[in-house]
Short mmCIF file of C-alpha atoms and ligand atoms in Angstrom, two decimals:
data_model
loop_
_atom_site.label_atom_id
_atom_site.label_comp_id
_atom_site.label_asym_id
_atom_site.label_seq_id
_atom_site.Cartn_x
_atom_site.Cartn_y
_atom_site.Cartn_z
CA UNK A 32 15.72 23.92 -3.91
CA UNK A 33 16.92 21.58 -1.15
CA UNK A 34 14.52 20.04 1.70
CA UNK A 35 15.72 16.90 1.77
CA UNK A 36 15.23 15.87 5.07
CA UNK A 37 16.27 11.80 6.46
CA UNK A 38 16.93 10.75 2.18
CA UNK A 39 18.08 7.55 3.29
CA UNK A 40 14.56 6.15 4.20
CA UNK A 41 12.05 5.23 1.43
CA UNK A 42 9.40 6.91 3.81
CA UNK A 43 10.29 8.16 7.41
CA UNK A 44 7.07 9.65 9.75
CA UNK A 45 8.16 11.59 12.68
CA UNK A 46 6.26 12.57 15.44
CA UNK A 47 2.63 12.04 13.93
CA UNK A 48 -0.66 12.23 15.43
CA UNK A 49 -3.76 12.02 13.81
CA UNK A 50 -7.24 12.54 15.33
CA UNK A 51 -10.94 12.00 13.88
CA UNK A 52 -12.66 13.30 17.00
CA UNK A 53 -11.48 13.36 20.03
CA UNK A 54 -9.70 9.73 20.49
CA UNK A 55 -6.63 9.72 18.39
CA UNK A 56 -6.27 7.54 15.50
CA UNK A 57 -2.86 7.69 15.68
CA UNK A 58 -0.38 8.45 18.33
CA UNK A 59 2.86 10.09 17.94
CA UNK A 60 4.23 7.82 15.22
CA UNK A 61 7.85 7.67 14.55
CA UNK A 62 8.55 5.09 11.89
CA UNK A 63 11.45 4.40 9.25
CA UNK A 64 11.34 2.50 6.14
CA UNK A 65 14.65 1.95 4.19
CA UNK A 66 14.26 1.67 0.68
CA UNK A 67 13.87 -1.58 -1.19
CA UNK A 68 12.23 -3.88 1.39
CA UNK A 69 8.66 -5.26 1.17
CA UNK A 70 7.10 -4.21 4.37
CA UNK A 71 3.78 -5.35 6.08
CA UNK A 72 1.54 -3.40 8.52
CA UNK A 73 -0.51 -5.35 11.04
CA UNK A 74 -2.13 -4.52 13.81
CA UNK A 75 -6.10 -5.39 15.03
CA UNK A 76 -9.01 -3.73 13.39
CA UNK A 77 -9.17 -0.19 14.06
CA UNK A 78 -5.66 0.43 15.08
CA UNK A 79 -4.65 2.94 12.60
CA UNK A 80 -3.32 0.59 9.88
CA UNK A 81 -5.62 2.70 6.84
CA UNK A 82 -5.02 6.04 8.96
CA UNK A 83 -1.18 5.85 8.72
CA UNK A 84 -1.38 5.25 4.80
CA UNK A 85 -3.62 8.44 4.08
CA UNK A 86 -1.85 10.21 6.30
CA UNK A 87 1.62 9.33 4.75
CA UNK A 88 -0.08 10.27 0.95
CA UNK A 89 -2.17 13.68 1.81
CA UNK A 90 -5.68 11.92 2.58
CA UNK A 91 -6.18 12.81 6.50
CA UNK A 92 -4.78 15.50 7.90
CA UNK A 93 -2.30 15.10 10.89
CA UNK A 94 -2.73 17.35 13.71
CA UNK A 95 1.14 17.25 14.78
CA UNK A 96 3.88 15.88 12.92
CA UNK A 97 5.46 15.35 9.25
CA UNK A 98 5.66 12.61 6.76
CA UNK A 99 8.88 12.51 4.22
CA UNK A 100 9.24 10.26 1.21
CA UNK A 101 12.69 9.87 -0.12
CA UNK A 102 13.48 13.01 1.95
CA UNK A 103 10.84 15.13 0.41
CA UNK A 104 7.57 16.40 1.04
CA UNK A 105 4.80 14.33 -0.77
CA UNK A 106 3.91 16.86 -2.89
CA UNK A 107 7.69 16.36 -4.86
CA UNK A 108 7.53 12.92 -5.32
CA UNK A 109 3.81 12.53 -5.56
CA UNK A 110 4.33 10.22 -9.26
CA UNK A 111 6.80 8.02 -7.48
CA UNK A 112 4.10 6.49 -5.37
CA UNK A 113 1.60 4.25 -6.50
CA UNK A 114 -1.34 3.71 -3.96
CA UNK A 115 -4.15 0.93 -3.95
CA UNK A 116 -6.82 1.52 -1.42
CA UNK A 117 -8.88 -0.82 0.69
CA UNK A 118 -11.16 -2.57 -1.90
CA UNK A 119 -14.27 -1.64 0.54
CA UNK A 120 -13.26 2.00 0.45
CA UNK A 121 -13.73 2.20 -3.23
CA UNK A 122 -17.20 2.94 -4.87
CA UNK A 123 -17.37 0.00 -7.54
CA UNK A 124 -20.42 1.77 -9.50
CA UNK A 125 -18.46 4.06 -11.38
CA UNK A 126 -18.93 3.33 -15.04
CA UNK A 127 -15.47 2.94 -16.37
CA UNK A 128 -13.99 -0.11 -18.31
CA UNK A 129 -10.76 -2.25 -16.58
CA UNK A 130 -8.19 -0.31 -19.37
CA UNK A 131 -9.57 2.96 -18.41
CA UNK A 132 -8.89 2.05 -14.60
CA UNK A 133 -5.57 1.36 -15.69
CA UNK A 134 -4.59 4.18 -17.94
CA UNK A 135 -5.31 6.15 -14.94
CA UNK A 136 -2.61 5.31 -13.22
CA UNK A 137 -0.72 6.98 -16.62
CA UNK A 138 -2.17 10.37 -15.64
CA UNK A 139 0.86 11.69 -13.14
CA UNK A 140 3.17 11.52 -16.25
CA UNK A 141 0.83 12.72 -19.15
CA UNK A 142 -0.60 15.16 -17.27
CA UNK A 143 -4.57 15.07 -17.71
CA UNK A 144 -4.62 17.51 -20.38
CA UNK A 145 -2.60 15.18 -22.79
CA UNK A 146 -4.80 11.99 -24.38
CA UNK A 147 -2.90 8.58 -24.07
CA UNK A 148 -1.64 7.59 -27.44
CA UNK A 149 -0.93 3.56 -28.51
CA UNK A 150 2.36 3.47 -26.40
CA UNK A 151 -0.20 3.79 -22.92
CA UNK A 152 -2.41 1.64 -24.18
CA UNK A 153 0.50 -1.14 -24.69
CA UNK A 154 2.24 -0.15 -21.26
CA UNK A 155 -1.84 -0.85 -20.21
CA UNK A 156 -2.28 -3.50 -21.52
CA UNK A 157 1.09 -5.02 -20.57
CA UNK A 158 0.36 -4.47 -17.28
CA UNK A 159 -3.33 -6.05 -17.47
CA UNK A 160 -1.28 -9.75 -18.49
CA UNK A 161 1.17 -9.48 -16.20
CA UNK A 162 -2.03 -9.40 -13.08
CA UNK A 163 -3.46 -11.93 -15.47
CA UNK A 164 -6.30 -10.06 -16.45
CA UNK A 165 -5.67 -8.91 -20.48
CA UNK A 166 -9.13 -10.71 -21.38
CA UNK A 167 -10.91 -8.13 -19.19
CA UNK A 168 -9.90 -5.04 -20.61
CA UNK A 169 -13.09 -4.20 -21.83
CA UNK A 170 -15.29 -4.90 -18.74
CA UNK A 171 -16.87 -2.23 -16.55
CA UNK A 172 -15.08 -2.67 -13.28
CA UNK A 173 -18.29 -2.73 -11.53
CA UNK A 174 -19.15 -6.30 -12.97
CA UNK A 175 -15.85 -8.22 -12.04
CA UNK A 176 -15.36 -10.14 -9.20
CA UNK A 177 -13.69 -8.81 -5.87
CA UNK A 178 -10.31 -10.62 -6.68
CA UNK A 179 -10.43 -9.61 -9.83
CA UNK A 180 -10.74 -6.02 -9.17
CA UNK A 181 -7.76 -5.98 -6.85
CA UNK A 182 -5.95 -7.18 -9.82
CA UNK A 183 -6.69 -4.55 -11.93
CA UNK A 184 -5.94 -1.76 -9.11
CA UNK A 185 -2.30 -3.43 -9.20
CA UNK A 186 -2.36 -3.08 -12.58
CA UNK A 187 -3.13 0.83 -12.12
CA UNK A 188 0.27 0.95 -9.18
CA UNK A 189 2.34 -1.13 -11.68
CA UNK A 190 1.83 1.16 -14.87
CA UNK A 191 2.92 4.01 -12.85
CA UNK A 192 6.04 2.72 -12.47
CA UNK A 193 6.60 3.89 -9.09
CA UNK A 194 9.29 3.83 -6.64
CA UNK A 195 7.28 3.15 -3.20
CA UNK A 196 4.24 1.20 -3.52
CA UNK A 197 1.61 1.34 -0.96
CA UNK A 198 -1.20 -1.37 -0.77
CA UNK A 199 -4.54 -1.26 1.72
CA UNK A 200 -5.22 -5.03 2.63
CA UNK A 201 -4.82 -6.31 -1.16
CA UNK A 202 -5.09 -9.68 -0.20
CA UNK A 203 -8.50 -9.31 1.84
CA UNK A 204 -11.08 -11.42 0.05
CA UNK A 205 -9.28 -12.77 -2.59
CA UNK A 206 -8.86 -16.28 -3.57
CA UNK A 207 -5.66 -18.29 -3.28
CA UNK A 208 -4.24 -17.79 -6.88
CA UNK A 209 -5.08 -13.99 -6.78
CA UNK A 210 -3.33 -13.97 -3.61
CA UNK A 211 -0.06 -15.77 -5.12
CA UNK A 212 -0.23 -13.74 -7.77
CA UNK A 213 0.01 -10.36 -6.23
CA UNK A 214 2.46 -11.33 -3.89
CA UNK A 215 4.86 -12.72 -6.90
CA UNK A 216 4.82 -9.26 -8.40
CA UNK A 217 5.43 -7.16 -5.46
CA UNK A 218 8.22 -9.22 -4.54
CA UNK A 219 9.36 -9.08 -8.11
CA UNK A 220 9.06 -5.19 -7.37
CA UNK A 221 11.05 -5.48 -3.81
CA UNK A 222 13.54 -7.41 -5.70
CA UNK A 223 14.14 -4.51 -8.64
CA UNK A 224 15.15 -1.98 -6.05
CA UNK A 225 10.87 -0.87 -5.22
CA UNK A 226 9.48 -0.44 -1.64
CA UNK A 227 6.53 -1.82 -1.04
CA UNK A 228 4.22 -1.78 1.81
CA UNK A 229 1.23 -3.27 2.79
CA UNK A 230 -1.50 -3.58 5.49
CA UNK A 231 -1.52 -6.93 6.05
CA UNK A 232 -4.52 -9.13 7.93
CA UNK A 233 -2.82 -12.47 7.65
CA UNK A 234 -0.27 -13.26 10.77
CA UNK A 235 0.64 -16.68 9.76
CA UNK A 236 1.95 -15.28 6.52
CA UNK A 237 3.85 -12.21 7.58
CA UNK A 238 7.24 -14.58 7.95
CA UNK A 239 6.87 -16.19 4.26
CA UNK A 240 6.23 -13.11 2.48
CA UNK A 241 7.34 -9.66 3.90
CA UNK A 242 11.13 -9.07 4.98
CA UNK A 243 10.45 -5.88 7.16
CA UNK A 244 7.20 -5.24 9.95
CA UNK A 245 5.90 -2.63 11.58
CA UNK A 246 3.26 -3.33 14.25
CA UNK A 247 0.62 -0.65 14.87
CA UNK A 248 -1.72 -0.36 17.99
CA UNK A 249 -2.86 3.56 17.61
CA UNK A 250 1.04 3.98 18.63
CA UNK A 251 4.34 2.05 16.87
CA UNK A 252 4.77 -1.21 18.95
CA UNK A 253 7.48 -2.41 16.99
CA UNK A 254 9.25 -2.33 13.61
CA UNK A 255 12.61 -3.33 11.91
CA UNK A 256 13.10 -6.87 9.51
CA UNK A 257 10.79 -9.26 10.95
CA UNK A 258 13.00 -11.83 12.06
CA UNK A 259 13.75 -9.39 14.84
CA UNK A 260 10.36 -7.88 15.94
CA UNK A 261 8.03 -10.73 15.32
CA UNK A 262 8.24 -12.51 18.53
CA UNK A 263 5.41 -13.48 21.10
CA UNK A 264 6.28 -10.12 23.01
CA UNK A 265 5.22 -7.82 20.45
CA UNK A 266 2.22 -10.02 19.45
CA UNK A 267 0.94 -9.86 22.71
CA UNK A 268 1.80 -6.00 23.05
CA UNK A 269 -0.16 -5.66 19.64
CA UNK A 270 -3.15 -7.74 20.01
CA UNK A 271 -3.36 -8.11 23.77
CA UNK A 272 -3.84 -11.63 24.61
CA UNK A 273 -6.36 -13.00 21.48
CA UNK A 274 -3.46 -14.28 19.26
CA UNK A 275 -0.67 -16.44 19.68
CA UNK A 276 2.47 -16.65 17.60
CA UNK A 277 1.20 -18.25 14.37
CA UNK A 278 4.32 -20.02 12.18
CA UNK A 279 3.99 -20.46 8.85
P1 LIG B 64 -7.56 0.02 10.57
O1 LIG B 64 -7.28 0.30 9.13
O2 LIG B 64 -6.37 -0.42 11.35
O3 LIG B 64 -8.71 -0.94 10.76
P2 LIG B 64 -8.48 2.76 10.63
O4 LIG B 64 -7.28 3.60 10.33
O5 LIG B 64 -9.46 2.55 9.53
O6 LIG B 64 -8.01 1.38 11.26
O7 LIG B 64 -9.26 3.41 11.84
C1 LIG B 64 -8.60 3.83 13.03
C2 LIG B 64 -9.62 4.45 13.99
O8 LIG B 64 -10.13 5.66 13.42
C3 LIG B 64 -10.84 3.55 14.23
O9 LIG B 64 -11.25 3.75 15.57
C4 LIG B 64 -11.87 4.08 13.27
O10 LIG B 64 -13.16 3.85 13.74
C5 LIG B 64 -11.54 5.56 13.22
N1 LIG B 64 -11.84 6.18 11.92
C6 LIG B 64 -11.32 5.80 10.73
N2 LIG B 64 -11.78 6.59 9.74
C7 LIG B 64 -12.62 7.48 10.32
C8 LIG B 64 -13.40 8.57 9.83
N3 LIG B 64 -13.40 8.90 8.53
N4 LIG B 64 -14.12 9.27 10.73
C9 LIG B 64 -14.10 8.96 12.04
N5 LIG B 64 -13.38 7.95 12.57
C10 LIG B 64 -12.65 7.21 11.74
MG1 LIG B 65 -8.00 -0.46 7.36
#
């Protein structure tokens, strides 16, 4: 069974429109993302930055258009993504320790019919140090701090041992050495061959940390490596006149 269909990008979006009510969310996207680079979204609030993600992993339905990842539909490569939300957009009640949080990021390869055995609860656990946060494993999630719980969602993308990783603002409200931290291991995952993208919030560190940008105002302003597309033209285009070019 062959459907592969533009293999060469990492995740390629043709033609997509998404709408809530009437205004469109999202206008006629066309976007390209080769494998291997770590690439931020930006845009102002409310430009379609969280819209695009669901759409590219099966949460909102488009009304025109098609999403491909590694030249398949989602649906075939669905355990080669690993996806952390927005932290707002996640109810923190839910009682459910920080190793269960992670061991569900095990489920797309056991299947949930088959109980995690010691080897998940290592690869867990493993993953839990490497955010920093092995002391924790025992913690409701509810009762950790905001930075904290970012952590532990990374841990949930980074057991899955995906191919594309796809973050929701991960550095919103977290403190500088969370911050550091995450960004160390998705580079360390752009730098083993992963993609990563993220929504970014944070112009004046788009240059130090992402190699690839794609700039979103309801419609694709720009995108390609972002020594090319990050100029004063397609901040302006973006963001209308409230931002200047910020360098790092
Ligand atoms: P961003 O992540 O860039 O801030 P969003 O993708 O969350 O933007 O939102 C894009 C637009 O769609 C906004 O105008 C927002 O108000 C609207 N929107 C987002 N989610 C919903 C929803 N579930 N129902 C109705 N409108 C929505
Ligand atoms: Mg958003």
């Amino acid at each position: 069974m062959s459907q592969l269909h533009e293999p060469q990008f990492a995740l390629h979006v043709e033609d997509l429109t998404v709408t809530y009510g009437a205004a469109p969310a999202l206008w006629d996207i066309d976007l390209d993302v080769p494998p291997g680079v770590m690439a931020a979204i930006v845009g102002p609030n409310g430009s379609g930055k969280s819209t695009l993600l669901k759409a590219v992993l099966g949460l909102v339905a488009p009304v025109a258009g098609h999403v491909r990842l590694f030249g398949q539909p989602l649906d075939a490569v669905r355990n080669r993504v690993g996806y952390v939300p927005q932290r707002s957009s996640v109810d923190w009640d839910f009682p459910t320790d920080v190793r269960d949080v992670v061991m569900m990021g095990l489920y797309g390869q056991l299947g949930w019919f088959r109980r995690p055995g010691a080897a998940h609860r290592a690869r867990a656990m493993a993953a839990l140090a490497a955010v920093g946060m092995q002391d924790y494993a025992d913690r409701q999630i509810g009762q950790l701090s905001g930075g904290q719980q970012q952590r532990v969602f990374i841990a949930r993308a980074l057991v899955q041992e995906a191919d594309l990783y796809i973050l929701d603002e991960p550095m919103a409200g977290v403190d500088r050495p969370t911050e550091d931290i995450i960004i160390a291991l998705l580079q360390d995952l752009r730098d083993r061959g992963k993609t990563v993208i993220v929504v970014h919030h944070d112009l004046s560190t788009v240059e130090r940390y992402f190699d690839w940008l794609v700039m979103l105002n309801t419609r694709i302003i720009a995108q390609g490596p972002v020594a090319e597309v990050y100029t004063p033209e397609t901040l302006r285009e973006t963001y209308g006149h409230r931002v200047a070019l910020v360098k790092a």
